Coordinates of C-alpha atoms in Angstrom, one line a residue:
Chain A
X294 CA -14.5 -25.9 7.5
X295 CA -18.3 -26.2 7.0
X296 CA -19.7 -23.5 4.4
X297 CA -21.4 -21.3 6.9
X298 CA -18.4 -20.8 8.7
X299 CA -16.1 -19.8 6.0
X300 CA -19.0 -17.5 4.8
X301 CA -18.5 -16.1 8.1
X302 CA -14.7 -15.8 8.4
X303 CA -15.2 -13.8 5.1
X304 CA -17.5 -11.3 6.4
X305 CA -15.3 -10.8 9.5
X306 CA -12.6 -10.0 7.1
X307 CA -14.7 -8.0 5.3
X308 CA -15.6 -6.3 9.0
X309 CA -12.2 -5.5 9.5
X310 CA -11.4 -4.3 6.2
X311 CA -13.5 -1.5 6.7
X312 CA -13.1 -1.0 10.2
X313 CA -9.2 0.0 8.9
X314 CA -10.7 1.7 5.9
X315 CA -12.7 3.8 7.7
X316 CA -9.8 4.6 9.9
X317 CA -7.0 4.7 7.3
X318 CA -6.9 8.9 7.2
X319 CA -7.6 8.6 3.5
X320 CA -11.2 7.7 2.8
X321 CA -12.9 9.2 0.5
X322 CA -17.0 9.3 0.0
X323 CA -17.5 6.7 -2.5
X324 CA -15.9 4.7 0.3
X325 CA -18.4 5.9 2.6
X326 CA -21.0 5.0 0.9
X327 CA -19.9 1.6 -0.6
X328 CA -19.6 1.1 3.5
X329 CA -23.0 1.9 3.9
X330 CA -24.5 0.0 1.2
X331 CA -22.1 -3.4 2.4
X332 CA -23.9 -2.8 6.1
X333 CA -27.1 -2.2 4.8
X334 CA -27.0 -5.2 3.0
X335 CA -26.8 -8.0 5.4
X336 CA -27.3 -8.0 9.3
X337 CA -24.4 -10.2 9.9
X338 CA -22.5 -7.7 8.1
X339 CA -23.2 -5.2 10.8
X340 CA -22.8 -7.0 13.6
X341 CA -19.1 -8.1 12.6
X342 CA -18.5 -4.5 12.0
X343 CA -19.4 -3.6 15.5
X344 CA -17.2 -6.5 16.9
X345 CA -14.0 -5.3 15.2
X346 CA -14.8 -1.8 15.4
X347 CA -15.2 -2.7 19.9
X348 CA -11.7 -4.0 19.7
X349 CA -10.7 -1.6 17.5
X350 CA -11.9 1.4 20.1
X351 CA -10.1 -0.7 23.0
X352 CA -7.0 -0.1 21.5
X353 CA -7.2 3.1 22.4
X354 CA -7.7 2.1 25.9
X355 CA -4.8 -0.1 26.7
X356 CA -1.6 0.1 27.0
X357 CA 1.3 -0.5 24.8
X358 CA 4.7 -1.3 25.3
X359 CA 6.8 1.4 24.0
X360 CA 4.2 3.8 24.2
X361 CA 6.4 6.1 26.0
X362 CA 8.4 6.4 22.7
X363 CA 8.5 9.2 20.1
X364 CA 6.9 8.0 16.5
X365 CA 10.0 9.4 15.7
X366 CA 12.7 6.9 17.8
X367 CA 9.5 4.2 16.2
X368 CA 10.0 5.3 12.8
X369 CA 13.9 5.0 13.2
X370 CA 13.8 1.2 13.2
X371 CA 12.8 1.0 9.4
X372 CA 15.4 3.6 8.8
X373 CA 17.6 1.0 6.6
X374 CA 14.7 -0.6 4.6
X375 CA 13.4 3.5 3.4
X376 CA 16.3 4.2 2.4
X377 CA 17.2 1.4 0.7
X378 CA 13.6 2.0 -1.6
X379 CA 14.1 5.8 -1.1
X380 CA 17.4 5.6 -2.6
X381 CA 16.1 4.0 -5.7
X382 CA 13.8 5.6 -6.5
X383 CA 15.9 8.1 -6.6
X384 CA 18.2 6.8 -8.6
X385 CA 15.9 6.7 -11.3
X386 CA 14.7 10.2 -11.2
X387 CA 18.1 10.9 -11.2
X388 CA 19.9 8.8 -13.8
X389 CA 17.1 8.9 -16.6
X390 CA 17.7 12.6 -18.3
X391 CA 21.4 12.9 -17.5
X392 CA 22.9 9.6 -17.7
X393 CA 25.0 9.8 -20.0
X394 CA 27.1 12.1 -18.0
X395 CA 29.5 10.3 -16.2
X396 CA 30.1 6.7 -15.3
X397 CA 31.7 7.6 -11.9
X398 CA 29.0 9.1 -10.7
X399 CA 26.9 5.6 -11.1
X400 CA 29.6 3.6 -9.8
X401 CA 29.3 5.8 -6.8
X402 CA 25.9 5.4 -6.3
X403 CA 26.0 1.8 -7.3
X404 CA 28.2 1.4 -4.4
X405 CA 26.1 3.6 -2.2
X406 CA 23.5 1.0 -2.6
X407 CA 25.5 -2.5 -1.5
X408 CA 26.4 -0.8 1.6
X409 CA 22.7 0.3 2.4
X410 CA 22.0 -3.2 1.6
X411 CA 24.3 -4.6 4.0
X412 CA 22.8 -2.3 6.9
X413 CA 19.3 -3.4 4.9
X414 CA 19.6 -7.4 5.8
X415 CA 21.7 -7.3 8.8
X416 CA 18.6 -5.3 10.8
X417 CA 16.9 -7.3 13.3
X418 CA 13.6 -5.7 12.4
X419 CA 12.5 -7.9 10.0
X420 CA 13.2 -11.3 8.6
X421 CA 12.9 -9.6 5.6
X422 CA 15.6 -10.5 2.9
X423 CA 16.2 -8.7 0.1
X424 CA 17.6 -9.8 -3.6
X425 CA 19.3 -8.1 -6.6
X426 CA 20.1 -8.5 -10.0
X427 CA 22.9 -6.5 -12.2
X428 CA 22.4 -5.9 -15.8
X429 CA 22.5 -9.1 -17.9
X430 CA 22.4 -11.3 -14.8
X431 CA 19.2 -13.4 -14.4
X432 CA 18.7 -15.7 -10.8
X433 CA 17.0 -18.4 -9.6
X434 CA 15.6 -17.9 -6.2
X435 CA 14.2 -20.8 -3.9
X436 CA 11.9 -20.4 -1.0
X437 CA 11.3 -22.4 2.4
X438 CA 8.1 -22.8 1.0
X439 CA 8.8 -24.8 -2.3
X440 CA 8.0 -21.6 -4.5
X441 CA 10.9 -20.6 -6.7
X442 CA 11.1 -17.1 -8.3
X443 CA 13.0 -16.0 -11.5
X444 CA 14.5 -12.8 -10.7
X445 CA 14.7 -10.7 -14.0
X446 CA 18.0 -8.7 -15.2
X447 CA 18.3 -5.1 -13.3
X448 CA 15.8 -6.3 -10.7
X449 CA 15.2 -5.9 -6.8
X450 CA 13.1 -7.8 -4.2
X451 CA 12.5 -7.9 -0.8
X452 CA 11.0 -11.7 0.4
X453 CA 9.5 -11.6 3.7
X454 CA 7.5 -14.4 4.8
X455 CA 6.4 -15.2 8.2
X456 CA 3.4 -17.5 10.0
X457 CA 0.4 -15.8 7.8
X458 CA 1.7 -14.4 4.5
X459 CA 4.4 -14.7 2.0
X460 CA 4.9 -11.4 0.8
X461 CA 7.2 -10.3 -1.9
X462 CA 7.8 -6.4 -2.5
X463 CA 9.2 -5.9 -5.7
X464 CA 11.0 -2.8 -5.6
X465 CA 11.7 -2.9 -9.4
X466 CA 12.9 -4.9 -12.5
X467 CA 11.0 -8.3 -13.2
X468 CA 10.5 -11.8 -11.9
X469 CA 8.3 -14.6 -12.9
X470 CA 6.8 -16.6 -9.8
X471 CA 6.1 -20.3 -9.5
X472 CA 4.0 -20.5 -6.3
X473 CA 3.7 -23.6 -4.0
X474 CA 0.3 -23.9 -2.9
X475 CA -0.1 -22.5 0.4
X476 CA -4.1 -22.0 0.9
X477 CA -2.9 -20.8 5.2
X478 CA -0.5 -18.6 3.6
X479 CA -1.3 -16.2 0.6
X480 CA 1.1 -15.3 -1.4
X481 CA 0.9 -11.6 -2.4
X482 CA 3.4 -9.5 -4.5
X483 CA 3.5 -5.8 -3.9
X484 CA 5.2 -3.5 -6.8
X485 CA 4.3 0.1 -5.7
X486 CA 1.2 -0.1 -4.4
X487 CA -0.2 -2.5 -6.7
X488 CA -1.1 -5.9 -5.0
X489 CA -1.0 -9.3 -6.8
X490 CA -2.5 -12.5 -4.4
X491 CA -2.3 -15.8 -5.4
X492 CA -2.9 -19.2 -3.9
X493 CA -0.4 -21.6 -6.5
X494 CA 0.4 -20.5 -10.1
X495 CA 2.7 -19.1 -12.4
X496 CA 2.7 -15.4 -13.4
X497 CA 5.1 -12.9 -14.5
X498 CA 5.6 -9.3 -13.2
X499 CA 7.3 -6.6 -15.1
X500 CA 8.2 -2.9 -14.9
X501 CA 7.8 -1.1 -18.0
X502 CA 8.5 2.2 -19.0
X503 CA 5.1 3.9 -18.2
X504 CA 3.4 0.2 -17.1
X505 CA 3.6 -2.2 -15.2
X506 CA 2.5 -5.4 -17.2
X507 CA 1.0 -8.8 -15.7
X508 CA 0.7 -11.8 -17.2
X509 CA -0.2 -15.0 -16.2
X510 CA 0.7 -18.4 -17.5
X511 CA -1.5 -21.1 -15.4
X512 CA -3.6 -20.8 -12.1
X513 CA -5.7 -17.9 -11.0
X514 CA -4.5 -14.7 -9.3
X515 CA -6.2 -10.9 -8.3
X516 CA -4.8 -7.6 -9.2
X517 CA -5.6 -4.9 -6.9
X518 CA -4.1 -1.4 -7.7
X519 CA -3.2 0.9 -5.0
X520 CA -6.1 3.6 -5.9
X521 CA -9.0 1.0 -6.5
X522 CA -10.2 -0.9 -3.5
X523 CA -12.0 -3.7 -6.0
X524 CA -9.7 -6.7 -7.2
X525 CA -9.3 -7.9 -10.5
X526 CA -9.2 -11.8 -11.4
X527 CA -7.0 -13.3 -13.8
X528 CA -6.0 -16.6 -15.3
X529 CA -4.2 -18.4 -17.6
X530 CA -3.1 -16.4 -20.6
X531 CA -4.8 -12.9 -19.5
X532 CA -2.6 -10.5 -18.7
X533 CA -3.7 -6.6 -17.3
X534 CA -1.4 -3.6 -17.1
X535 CA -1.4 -0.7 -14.2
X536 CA -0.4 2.5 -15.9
X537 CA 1.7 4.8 -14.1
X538 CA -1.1 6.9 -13.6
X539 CA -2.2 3.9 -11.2
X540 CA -5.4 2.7 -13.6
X541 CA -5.6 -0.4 -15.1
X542 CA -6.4 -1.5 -18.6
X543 CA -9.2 -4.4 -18.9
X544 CA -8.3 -8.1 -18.6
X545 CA -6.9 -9.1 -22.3
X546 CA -5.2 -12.0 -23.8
X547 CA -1.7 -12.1 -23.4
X548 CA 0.0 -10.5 -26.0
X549 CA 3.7 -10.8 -27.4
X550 CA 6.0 -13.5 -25.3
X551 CA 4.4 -15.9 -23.1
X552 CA 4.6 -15.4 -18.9
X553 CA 7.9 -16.1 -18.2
X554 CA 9.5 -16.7 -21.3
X555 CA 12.6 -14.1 -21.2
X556 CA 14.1 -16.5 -18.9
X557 CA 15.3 -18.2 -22.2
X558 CA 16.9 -15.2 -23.7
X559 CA 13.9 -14.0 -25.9
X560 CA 11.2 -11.2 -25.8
X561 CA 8.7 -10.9 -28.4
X562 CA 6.1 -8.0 -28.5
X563 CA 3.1 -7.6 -30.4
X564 CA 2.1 -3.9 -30.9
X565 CA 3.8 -3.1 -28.1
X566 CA 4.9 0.7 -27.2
X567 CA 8.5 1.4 -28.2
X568 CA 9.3 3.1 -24.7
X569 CA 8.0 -0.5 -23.4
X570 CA 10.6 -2.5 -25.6
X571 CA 13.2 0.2 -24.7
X572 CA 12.5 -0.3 -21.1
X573 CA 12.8 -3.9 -21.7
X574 CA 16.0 -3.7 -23.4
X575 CA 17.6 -0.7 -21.0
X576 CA 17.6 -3.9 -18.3
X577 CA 19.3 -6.1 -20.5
X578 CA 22.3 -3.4 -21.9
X579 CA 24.8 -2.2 -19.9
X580 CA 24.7 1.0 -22.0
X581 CA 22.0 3.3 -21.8
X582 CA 19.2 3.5 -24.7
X583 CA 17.4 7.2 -25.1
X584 CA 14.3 7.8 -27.5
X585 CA 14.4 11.8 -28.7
X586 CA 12.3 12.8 -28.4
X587 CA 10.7 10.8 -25.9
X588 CA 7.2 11.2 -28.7
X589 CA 9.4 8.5 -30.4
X590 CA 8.3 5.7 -27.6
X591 CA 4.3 6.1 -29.3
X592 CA 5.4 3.9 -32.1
X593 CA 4.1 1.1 -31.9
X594 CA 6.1 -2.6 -32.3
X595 CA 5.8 -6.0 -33.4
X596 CA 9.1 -7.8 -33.1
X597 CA 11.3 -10.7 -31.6
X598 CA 14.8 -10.0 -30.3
X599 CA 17.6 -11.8 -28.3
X600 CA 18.1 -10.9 -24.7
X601 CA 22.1 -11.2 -25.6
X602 CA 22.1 -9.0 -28.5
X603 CA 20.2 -5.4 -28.1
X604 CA 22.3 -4.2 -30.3
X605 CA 21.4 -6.6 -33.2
X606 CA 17.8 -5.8 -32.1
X607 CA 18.3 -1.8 -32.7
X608 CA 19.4 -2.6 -36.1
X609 CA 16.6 -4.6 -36.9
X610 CA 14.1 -1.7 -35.2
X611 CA 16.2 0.6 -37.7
X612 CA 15.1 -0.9 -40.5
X613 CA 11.3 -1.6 -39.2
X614 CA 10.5 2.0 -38.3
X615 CA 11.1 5.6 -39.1
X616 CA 14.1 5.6 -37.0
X617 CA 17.7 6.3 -37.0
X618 CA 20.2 4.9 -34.2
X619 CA 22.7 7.3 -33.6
X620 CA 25.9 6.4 -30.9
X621 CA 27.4 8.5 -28.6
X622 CA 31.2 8.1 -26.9
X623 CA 30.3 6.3 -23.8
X624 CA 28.1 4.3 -25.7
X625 CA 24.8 5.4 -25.2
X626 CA 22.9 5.1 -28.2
X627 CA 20.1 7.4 -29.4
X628 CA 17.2 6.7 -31.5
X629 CA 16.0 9.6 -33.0
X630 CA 13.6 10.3 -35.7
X631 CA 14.7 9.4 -39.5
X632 CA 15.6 12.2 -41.4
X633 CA 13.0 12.8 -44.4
X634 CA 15.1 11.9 -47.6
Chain B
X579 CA -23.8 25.6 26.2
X580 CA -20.6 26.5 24.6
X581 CA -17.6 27.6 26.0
X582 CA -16.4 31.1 24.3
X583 CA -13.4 30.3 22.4
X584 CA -10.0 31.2 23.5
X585 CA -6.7 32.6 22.2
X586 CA -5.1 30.2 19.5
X587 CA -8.5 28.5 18.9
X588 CA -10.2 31.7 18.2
X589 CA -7.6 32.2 15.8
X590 CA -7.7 29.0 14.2
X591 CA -11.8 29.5 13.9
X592 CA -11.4 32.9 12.2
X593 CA -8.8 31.8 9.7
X594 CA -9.8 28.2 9.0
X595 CA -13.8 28.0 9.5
X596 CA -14.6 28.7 6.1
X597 CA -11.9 27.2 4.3
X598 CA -12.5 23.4 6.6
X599 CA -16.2 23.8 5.8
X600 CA -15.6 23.7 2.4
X601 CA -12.7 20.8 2.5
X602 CA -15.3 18.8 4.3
X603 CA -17.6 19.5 2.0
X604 CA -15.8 18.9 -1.2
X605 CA -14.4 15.4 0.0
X606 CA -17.7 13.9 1.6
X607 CA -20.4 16.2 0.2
X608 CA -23.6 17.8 2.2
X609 CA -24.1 15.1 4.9
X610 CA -25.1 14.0 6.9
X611 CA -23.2 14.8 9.4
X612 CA -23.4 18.1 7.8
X613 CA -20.2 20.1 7.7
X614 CA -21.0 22.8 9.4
X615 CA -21.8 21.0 12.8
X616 CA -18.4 19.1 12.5
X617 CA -16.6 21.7 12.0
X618 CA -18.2 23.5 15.1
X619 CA -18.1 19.7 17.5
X620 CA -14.1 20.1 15.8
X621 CA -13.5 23.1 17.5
X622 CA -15.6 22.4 20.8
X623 CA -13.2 19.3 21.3
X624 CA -9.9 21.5 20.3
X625 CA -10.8 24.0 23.1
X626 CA -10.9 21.0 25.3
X627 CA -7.1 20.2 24.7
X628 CA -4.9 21.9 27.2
X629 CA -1.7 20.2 24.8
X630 CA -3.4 22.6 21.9
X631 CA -0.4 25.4 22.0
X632 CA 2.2 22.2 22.1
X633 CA 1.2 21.2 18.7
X634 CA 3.5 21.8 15.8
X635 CA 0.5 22.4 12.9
X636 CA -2.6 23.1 14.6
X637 CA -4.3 23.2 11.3
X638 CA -3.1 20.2 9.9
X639 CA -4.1 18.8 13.2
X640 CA -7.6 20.6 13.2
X641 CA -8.5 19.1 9.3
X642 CA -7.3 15.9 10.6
X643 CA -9.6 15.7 13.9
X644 CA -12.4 17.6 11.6
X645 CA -11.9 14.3 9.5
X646 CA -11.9 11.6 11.9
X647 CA -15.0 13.2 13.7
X648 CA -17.2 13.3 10.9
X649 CA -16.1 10.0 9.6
X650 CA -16.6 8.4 13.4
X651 CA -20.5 10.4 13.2
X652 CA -20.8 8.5 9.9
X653 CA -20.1 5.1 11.2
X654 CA -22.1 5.9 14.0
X655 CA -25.5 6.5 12.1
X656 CA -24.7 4.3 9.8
X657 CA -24.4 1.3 12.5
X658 CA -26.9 2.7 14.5
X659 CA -24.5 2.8 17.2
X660 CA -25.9 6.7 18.2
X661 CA -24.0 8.2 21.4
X662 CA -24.4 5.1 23.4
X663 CA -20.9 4.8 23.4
X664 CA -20.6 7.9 25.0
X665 CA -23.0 7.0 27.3
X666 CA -21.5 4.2 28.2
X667 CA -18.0 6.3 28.7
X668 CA -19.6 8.5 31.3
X669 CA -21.1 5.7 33.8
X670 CA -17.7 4.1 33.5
X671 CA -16.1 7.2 34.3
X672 CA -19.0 7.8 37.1
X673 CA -18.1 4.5 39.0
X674 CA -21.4 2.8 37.7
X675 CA -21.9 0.4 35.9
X676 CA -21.8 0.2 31.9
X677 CA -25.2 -0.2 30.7
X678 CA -25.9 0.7 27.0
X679 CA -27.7 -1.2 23.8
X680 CA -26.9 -4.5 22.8
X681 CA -24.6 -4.4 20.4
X682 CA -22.3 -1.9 22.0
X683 CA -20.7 -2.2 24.9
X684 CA -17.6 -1.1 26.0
X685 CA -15.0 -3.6 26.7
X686 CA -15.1 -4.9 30.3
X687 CA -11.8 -4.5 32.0
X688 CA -11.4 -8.6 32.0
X689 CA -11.4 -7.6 28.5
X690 CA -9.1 -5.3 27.8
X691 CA -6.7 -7.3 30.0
X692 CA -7.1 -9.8 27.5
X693 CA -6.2 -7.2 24.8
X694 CA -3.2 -6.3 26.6
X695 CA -1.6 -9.4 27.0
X696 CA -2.4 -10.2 23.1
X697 CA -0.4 -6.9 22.5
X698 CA 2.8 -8.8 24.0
X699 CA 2.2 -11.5 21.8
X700 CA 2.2 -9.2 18.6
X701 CA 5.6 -8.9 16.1
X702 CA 7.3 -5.8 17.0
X703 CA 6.4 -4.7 13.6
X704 CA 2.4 -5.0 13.9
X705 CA 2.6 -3.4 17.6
X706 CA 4.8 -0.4 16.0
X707 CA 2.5 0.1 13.5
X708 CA -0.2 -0.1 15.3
X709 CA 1.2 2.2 18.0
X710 CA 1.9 4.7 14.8
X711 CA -1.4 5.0 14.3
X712 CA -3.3 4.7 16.8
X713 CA -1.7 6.8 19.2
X714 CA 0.7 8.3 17.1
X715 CA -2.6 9.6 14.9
X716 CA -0.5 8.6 11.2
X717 CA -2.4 7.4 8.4
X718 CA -1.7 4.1 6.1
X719 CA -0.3 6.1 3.5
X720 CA 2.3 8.5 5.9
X721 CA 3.4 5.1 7.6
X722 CA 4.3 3.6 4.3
X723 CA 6.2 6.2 3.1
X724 CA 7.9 7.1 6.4
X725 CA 8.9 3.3 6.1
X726 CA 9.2 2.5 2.8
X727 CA 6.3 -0.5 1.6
X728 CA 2.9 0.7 0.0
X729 CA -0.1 1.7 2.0
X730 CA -1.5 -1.7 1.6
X731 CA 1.2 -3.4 2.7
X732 CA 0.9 -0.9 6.3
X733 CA -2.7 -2.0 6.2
X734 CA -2.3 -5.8 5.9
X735 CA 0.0 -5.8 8.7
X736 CA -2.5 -3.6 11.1
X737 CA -5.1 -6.0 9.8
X738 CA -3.5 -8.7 11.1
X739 CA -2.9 -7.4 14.1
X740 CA -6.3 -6.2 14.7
X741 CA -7.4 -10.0 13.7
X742 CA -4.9 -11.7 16.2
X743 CA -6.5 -9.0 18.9
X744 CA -9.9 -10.0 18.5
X745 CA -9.3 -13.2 18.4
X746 CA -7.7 -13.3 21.7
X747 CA -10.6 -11.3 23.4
X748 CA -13.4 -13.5 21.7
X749 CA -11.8 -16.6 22.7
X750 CA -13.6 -17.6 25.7

């Protein structure tokens, strides 16, 4: 493809970018006028918006098949796959403040989820197909297209690839991708909102407590978070966090382990919040691990601990910080704040 | 001139006026369009619905259309594409011929025969999105969480959708 003509595919893109933005029922006015200034600032740029938006406006015009359905009966045919998220996310709400309460009730749920599952990847819907880890376990996933993910300890992801993308939702936990180049087909990872596209590299995703931490160990990828419309670019050793509260921190070094390196058994954190280790650790122990009061996860941490021995690793946290570790019958044990002597 | 509003609209217009003036004006400022004559083109189109009484929230359904019109008004100046459009709606309608500026046309009906048969060719997942929205009036975010994937991930599907459509009408 000659220069001018990708320069022009880009601005069609662009086109229909805001063609959708402008329709999406959410824009906002610094949308507006970042739409304005983009048309204002190159002809071309209006004239592909007007071509889009023409197609756009004969959508209205034609007819559909199953246009004589309901969104409702529509809606129904993704039934499985929102209540298979739906579910949990509820879970988590559910299970954090009280879960110390009863293991039947998990094993319930636990078993509430495998049958949504089955519903979830026997649908014709979508070729989508969707992978789980249990605590402790960690898995090797290989794709049609060369690429093979790492899927992290208490983890879930749905791969669905077809003709133009190869797009992985990870619903939660973490992996670590190694990414065939596939300039046709971009690769993009979705966790909650939060967009990650790549053309070949190697990166790590993970869920934290109140983050959601990306790191990248070779190659070049872009961040986009769900409330910013800009991207962020990243390479090798930068990593950039999303906070909960959907922002995201500026492009840093890495910091504590290397992109992908808990698939050998080890994490290593370098002034990292203890609610982040904690997190970390909660997907590697069967039995829970509670800060109280939850203030407790502000300390900050530098450590290194085996993935096969959390408890060795509260011990050594013990003696590092102003904490005591404290067990409970089932298990569950609670770090709670040392007693002045 | 205006039609005198009726029953349920009149209602709507006394109870909501002020308060969609205001959410216009918080969420896209002064104008232009300025909120005031959206919010009165809002509820000239509303009294034009004879489905009005059939709708479960009118006045989530009034903010909504309030929305769409000023952001369509927006577009509109902003592309210099004025009421041609609408001009070019009314010959149709009148048996002439189309004739409008340059750069806007409506499609020809060659055209949107094209469109329909590139509609077959679409996954059933891009046509039901697409059908969500566009007829079914939901936005990215709604669709998402009615099906469970991020608001992005309902836009990249309609995205490619949209692409694969104009691709099959500019092909010739």
């Amino acid at each position: 493809m000659s220069y001018t003509a990708e320069h022009n595919e880009a601005i069609r893109e662009q086109a229909r970018d805001w063609v959708l933005e402008l329709s999406s029922g959410d824009v906002t006015r610094d949308e507006l006028q970042a739409f304005q200034a983009w048309i204002e600032a190159d002809q071309r740029h209006k004239r592909a918006f007007n071509e889009s938006q023409r197609v756009w406006d004969g959508l209205s015009e034609v007819s559909f098949v199953d246009r004589e359905l309901s969104a409702e009966s529509l809606l129904e045919r993704y039934a499985a796959r929102r209540e298979y998220i739906g579910l949990r996310q509820w879970l988590k709400g559910r299970f954090k403040p009280v879960v110390w309460t009863g293991g039947a009730v998990v094993a319930g749920a636990l078993v509430a989820v495998f049958l949504l599952l089955d519903v979830f990847t026997t649908q014709p819907v979508s070729q989508a197909e969707l992978f789980t880890t249990r605590t402790a376990e960690i898995r090797d996933i290989e794709l049609d297209d060369g690429s093979v993910i790492t899927l992290g300890t208490k983890s879930g992801m749905i791969v669905d690839f077809d003709e133009h993308q190869r797009r992985i939702q990870l619903v939660n936990g973490e992996a670590f991708f190694d990414v065939s180049k596939d300039p046709e087909r971009p690769f993009v990872v979705d966790f909650r909102g939060t967009e990650i596209r790549v053309l070949g590299t190697r990166f790590d995703v993970r869920e934290g407590a109140a983050q959601l931490r990306i790191t990248v160990l070779d190659g070049l990828i872009e961040v986009a978070p769900e409330i910013k419309s800009s991207t962020t670019r990243l390479s090798a050793g930068q990593q950039v966090k999303v906070l909960s509260t959907g922002e995201m921190t500026a492009v840093g070094s890495v910091t504590g382990d290397k992109p992908g390196d808990w698939r050998l058994g080890r994490l290593f954190y370098e002034g990292e919040y203890l609610r982040e280790v904690i997190a970390d650790a909660n997907r590697y122990h069967e039995e829970k691990i509670i800060l109280m009061p939850p203030s407790l996860g502000d300390l900050k941490v530098t450590a290194s601990f085996d993935t096969e021995r959390i408890d060795q690793m509260l011990n050594t946290l013990q003696l590092a910080l102003p904490i005591e570790v404290s067990r409970l019958k089932g298990g569950t044990a609670i770090l709670i704040k040392q007693a002045i002597e | 001139m205006e039609k005198p509003f009726s029953g349920l609209i009149s209602d709507l217009y006394k109870k909501h006026w002020q308060e969609l003036c205001s959410y216009l004006r918080s969420r896209y400022g002064d104008g232009p369009p300025e909120p005031e004559d959206i919010a009165q083109s809002t509820f000239a189109k509303l009294s034009e619905l004879d489905t009005l009484s059939q709708i479960d929230n009118p006045k989530a359904f009034l903010f909504r259309t309030a929305r769409n019109l000023l952001i369509d008004q927006f577009r509109r100046r902003v592309t210099g594409e004025k009421y041609l459009v609408r001009e070019a709606e009314y010959a149709e309608a009148s048996g002439l011929s189309a004739v409008s500026g340059p750069e806007h046309v409506l499609m020809s009906r060659e055209e949107l025969t094209m469109l329909e048969s590139a509609l077959q060719g679409l996954d059933q997942r891009e046509r039901d999105f697409l059908l969500l929205h566009r007829l079914h009036n939901l936005g990215f975010t709604e669709i998402g969480r009615r099906v469970g994937m991020s608001r992005n991930g309902v836009k990249a599907i309609i995205k490619r959708a949209l692409e694969k459509c104009e691709k099959a009408v500019n092909q010739q």
